[in-house]
Coordinates of C-alpha atoms and ligand atoms in Angstrom, one line a residue:
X247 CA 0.0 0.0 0.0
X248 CA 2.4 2.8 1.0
X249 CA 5.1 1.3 -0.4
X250 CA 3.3 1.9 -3.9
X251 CA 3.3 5.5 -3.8
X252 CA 5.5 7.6 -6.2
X253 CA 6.3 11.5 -6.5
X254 CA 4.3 13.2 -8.7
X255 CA 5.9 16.4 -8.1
X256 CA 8.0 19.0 -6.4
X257 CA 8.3 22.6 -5.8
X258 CA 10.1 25.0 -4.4
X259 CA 8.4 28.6 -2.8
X260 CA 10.9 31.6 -2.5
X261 CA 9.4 33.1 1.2
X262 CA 10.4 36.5 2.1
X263 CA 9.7 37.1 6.1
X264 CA 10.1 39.9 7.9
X265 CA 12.9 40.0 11.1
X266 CA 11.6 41.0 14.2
X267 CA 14.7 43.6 14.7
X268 CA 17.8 43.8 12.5
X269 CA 20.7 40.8 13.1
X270 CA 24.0 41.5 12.6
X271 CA 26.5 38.6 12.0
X272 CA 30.2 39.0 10.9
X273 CA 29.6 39.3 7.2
X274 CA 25.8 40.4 6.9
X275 CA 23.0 42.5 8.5
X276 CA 19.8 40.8 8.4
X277 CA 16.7 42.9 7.7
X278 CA 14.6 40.1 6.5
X279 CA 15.2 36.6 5.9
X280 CA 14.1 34.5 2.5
X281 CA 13.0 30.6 3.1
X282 CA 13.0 28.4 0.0
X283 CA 9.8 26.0 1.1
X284 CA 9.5 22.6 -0.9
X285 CA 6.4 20.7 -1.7
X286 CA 6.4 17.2 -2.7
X287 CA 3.1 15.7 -3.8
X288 CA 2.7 11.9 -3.8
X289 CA 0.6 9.4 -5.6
X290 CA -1.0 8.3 -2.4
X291 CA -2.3 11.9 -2.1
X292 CA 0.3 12.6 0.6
X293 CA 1.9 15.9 0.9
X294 CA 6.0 16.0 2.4
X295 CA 7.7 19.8 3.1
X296 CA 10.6 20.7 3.3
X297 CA 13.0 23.9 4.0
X298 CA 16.4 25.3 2.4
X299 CA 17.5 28.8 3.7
X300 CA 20.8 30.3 4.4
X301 CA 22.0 33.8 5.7
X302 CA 22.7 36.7 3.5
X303 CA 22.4 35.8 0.3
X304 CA 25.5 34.2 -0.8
X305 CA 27.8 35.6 2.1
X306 CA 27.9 32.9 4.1
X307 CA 26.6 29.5 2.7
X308 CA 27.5 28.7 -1.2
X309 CA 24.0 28.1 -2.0
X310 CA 21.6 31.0 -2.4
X311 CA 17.7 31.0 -2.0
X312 CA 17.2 31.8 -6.0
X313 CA 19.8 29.0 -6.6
X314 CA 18.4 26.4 -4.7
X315 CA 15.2 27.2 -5.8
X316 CA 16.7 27.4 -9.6
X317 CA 18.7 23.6 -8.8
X318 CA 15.3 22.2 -7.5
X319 CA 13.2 23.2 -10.5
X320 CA 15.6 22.3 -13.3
X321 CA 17.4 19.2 -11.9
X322 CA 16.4 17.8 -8.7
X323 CA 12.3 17.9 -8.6
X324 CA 12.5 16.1 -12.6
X325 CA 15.0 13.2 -10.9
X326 CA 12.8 12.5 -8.1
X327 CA 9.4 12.6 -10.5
X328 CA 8.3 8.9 -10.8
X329 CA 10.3 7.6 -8.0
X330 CA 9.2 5.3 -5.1
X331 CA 7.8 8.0 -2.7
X332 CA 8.4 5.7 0.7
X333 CA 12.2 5.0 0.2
X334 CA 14.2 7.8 1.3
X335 CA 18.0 6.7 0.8
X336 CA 17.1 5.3 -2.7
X337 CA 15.5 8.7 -3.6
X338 CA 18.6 10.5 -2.5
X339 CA 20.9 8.3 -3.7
X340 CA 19.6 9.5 -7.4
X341 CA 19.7 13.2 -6.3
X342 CA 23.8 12.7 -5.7
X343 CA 24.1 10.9 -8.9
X344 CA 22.6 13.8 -10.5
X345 CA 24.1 16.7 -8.6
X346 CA 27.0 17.4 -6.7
X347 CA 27.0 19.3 -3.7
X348 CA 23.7 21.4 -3.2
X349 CA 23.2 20.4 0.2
X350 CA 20.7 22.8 1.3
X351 CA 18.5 22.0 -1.7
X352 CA 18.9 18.4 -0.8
X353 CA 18.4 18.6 2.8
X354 CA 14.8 20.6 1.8
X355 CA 13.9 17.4 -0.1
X356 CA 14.8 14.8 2.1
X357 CA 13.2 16.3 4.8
X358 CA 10.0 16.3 2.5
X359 CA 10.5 12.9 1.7
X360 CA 10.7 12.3 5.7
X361 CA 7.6 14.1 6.4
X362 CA 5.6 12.3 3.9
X363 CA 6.8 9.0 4.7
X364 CA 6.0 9.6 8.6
X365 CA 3.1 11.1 7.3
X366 CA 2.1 7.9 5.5
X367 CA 2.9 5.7 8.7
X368 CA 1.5 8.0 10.9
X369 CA 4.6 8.3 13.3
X370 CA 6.7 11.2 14.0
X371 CA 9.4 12.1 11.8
X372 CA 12.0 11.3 15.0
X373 CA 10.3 7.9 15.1
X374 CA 11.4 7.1 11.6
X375 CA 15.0 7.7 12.5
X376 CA 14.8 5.4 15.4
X377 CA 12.9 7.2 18.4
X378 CA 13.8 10.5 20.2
X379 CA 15.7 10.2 23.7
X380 CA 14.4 13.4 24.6
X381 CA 11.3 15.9 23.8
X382 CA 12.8 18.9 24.6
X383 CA 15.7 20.7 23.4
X384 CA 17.5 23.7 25.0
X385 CA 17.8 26.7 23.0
X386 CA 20.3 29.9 23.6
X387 CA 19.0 33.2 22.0
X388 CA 21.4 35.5 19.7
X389 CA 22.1 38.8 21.0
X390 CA 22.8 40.5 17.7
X391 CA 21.3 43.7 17.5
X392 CA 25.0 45.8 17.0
X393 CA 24.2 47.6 20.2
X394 CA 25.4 46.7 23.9
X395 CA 22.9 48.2 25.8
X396 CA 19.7 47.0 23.6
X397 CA 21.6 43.3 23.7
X398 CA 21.4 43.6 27.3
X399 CA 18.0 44.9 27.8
X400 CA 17.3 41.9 25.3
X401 CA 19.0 39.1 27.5
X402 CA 17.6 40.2 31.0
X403 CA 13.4 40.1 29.5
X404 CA 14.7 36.6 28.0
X405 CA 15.8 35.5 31.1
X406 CA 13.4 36.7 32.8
X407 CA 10.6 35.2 30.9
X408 CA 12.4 31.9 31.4
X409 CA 12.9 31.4 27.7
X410 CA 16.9 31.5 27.5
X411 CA 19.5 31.3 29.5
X412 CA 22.2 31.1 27.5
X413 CA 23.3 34.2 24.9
X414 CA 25.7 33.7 21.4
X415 CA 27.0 37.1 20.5
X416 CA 27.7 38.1 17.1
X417 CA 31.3 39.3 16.8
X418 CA 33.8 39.9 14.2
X419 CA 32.8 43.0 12.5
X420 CA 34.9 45.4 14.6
X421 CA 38.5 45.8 16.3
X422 CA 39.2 42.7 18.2
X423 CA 39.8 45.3 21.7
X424 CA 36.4 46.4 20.9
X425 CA 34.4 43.3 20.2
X426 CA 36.0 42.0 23.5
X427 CA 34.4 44.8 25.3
X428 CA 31.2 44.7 24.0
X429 CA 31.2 40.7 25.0
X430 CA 32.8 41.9 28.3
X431 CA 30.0 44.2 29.4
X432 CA 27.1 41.9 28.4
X433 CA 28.7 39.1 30.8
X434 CA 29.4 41.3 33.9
X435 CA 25.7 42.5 33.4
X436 CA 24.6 39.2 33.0
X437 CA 26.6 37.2 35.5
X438 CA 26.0 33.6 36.6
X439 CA 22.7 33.8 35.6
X440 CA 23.3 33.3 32.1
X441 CA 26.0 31.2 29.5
X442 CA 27.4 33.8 27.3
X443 CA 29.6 32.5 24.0
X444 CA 30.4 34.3 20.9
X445 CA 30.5 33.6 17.2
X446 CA 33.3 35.2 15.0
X447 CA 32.3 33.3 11.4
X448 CA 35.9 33.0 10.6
X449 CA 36.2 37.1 10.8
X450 CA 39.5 36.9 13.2
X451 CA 43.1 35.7 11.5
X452 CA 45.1 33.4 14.0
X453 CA 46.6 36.4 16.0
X454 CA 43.8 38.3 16.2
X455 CA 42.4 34.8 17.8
X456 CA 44.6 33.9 19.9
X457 CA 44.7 37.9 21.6
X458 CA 40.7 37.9 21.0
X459 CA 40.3 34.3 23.0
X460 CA 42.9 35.2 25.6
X461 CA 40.3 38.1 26.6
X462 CA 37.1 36.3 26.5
X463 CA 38.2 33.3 28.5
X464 CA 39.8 35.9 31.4
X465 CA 36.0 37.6 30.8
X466 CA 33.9 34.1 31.8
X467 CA 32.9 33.4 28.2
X468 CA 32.2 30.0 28.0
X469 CA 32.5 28.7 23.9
X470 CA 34.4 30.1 21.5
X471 CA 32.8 29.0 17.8
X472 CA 34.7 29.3 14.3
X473 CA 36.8 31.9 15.0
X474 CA 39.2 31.7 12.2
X475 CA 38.5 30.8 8.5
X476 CA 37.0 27.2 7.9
X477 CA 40.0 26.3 5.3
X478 CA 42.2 27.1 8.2
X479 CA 41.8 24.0 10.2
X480 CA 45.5 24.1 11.8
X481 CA 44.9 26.9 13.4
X482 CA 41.6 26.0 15.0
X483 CA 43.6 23.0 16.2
X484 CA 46.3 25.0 17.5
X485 CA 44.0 27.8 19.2
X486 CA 42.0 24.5 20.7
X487 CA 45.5 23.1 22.1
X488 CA 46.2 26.2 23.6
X489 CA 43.1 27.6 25.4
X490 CA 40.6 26.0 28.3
X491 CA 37.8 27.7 26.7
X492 CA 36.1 25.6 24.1
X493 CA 36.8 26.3 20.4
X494 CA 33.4 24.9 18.3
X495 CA 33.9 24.3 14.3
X496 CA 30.9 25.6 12.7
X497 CA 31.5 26.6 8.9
X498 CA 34.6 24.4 9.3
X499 CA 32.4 21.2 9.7
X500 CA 30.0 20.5 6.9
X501 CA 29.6 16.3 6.7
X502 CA 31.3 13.2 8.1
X503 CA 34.5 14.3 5.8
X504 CA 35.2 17.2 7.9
X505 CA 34.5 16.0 10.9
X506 CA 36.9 12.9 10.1
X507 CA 39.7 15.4 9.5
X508 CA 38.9 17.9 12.4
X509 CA 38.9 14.9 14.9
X510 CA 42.3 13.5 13.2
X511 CA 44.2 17.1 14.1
X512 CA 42.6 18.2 17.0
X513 CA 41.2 20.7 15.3
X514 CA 37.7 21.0 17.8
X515 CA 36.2 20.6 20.6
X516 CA 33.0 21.0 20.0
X517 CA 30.9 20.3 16.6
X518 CA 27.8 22.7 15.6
X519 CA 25.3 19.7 13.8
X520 CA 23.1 22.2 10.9
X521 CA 21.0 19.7 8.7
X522 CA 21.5 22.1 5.4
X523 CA 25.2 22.0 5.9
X524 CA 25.4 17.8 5.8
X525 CA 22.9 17.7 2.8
X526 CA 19.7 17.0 5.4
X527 CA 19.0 14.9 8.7
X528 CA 21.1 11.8 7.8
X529 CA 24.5 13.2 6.7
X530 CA 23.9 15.6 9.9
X531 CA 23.3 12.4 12.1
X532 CA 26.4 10.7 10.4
X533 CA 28.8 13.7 11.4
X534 CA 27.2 13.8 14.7
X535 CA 28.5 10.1 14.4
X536 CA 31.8 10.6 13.8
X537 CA 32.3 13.5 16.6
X538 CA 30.9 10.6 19.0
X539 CA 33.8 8.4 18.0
X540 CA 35.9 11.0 18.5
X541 CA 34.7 12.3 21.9
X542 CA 34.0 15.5 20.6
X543 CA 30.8 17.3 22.2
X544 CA 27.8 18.2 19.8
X545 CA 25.8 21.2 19.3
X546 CA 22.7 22.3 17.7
X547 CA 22.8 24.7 15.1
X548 CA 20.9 26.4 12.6
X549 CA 20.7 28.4 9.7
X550 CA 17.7 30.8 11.0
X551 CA 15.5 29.2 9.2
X552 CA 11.8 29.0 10.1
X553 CA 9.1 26.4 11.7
X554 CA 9.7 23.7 9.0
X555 CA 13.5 24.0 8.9
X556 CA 13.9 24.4 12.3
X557 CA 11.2 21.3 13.3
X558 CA 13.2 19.1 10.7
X559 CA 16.6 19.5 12.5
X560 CA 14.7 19.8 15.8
X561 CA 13.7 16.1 15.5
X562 CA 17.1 15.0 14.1
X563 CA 19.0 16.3 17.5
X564 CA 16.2 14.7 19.6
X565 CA 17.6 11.7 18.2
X566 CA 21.5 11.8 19.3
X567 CA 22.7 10.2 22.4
X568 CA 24.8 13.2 23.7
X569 CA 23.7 17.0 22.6
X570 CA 26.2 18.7 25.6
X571 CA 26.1 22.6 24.1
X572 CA 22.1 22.2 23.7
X573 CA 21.3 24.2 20.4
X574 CA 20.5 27.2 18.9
X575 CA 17.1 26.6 17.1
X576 CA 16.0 29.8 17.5
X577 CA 15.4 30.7 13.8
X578 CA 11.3 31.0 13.8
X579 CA 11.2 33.5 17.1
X580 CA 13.9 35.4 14.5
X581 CA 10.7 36.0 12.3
X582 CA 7.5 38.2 13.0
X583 CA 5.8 35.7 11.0
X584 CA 5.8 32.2 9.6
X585 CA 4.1 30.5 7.4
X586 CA 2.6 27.2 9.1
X587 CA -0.5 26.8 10.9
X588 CA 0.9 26.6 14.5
X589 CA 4.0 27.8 15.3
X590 CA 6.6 26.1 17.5
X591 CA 6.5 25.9 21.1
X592 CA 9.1 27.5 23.2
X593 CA 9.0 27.5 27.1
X594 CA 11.2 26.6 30.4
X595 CA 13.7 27.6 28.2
X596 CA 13.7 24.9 25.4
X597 CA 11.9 23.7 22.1
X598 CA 9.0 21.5 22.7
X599 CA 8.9 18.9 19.7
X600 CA 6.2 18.6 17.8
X601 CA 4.0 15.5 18.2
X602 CA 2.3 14.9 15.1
X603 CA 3.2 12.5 12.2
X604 CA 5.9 13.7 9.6
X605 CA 7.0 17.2 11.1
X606 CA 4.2 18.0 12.8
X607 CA 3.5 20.7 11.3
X608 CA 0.9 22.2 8.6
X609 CA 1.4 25.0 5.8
X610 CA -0.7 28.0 6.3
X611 CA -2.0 28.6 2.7
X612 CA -3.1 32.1 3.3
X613 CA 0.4 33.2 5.0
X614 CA 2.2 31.3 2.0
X615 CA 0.2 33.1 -0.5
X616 CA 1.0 36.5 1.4
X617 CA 4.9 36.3 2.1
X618 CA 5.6 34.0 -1.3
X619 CA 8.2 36.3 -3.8
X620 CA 6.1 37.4 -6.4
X621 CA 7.7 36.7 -9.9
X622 CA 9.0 40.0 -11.0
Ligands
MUC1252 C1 25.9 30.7 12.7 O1 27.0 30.8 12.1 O2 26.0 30.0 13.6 C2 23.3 30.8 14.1 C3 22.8 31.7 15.0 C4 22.8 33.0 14.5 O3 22.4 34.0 15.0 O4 23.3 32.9 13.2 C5 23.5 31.5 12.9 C6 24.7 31.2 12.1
MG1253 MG1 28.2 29.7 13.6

């Protein structure tokens, strides 16, 4: 019966969404941020979605939304056309013969395939992979506004409507001496009430890191992620050889490769897990694998995207047997609005998981029809 189903087709929705306040990261401001939502429609009248987004256009992932959305429609929706609908690994075994690369675009589509097929058995998408250990996840907040005293004001109504306790600054755009201080003055502010660590993406050169880090760990800041470039994995291994203070590969780490390589050198001590960076929820699971091996701790991360996104990788992390940095799934209260029917749930200071078959989640049709691009 389910077995016979096949996918009749795909598509991919550019979705432009409005930020809640501007977000600064090392090579980008954020005023808004652009979800590529995917759609596959099966035989058996079942519906999978799916997400690909990134940050900034092109400035920080190689895939942008118009590409993905471009690699979708011309290649990767007419490959899985036809195809058994309830076998996952077969379907994306074609997608890598046809394509190289395109992660994010793959990682939307498997995650639809995953949400039809748990659709079609009528388990949670988590179930499918095994069975979640836990139904909660912890999620920090970003404090990236660009201004101290807003960041702080930020943090203290967070904490104080128990829904983080742990802050990632943005850093990497200024002077090393004045990044520091901006960190500096959030964590005396903030105390032992709340984890503060910072993300340069890759802005610092090994000097620069190694004065930078010196500050921050004398400062109490407890995780230092991807400060140098990602081709630079020497230096991350010497910069984790030399400091107490955790150094977490981030762009450094995409799939099991990487993390092969980074555990071989020493190059981490921590991994950040994204699904759109290992080409969706099983190549994210298999680096997750390797850091295991390795004794390397794991992290959550995203790529700020929305509900769907953020729900897919949400039920992929409640899978692993250790998650010690908690994550940063975040991305949907990023966003004034969304477009699915019910929007995650955040309290206590975590993610609740969604307990519905697939995802768990629904499109909103009217929102989708509102925020989609219109062709131009
Ligand atoms: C990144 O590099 O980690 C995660 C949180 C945030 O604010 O930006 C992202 C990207
Ligand atoms: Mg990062």
């Amino acid at each position: 019966m389910g077995n016979q189903a096949t996918i009749t087709a795909v598509q991919a929705i550019l979705v432009d969404l409005p930020t809640i306040r501007a977000h600064q990261l090392a090579m980008a401001t954020m005023q808004q941020q652009t979800l590529v939502i995917v759609r596959l429609q099966c035989s058996d009248g079942i519906e999978g979605i799916g997400e690909a987004t990134t940050i900034g256009g092109l400035s920080y992932g190689d895939e942008s939304p118009e590409g993905i959305k471009l690699t979708i429609d011309t290649y990767l929706a007419p490959a899985l056309v036809g195809q058994d609908a309830a076998n996952v690994h077969a379907a994306m075994a074609r997608l890598n013969k046809v394509a190289r690369g395109n992660r994010f675009a793959k990682s939307a589509l498997e995650t639809a395939l995953l949400d039809a097929q748990g659709k079609r058995l009528g388990v949670p998408l988590a179930t499918l992979l095994g069975g979640a250990v836990r139904d909660t996840l912890p999620v920090l907040w970003t404090l990236a506004s660009g201004d101290t005293g807003r960041d702080i004001a930020e943090a203290e109504q967070l904490l104080e409507a128990r829904r983080h306790n742990t802050f990632k600054l943005k850093i990497g755009r200024r002077a090393v001496r004045d990044d520091v201080a901006h960190v500096a003055a959030i964590k005396r502010a903030l105390g032992d009430r709340a984890r503060v660590t910072v993300d340069v993406n890759q802005a610092w050169n090994e000097a620069e890191a190694a004065t930078g880090i010196a500050m921050l760990e004398a400062a109490g800041i407890d995780l230092i992620e991807q400060p140098t470039p990602r081709e630079q994995r020497a230096a991350l291994a010497r910069l984790a050889a030399r400091f107490i203070v955790p150094i977490m590969a981030d762009e450094a780490v995409c799939g099991p490769e990487d993390a092969m390589e980074l555990a071989r050198i020493g190059g981490a001590d921590v991994f950040a897990l994204k699904i759109a960076k290992s080409g969706g929820i099983f190549g994210m699971l298999r680096t997750a694998a390797v850091g295991d091996a390795a004794g390397i701790a794991l992290y959550g991360g995203t790529m700020l995207e929305g509900s769907v996104g953020t729900i897919a990788a949400a039920h992929g992390f409640c899978t692993l047997p250790q998650l010690a940095w908690g994550t940063e799934l975040f991305g949907p209260l990023l966003l004034e609005d969304d477009v699915v029917a019910t929007r995650p749930e955040y309290r206590d200071f975590a993610l609740h998981l969604p307990q519905g078959p697939g995802l768990g989640l629904a499109l909103d049709e009217d929102k989708l029809a509102h925020y989609r691009r219109k062709q131009g």
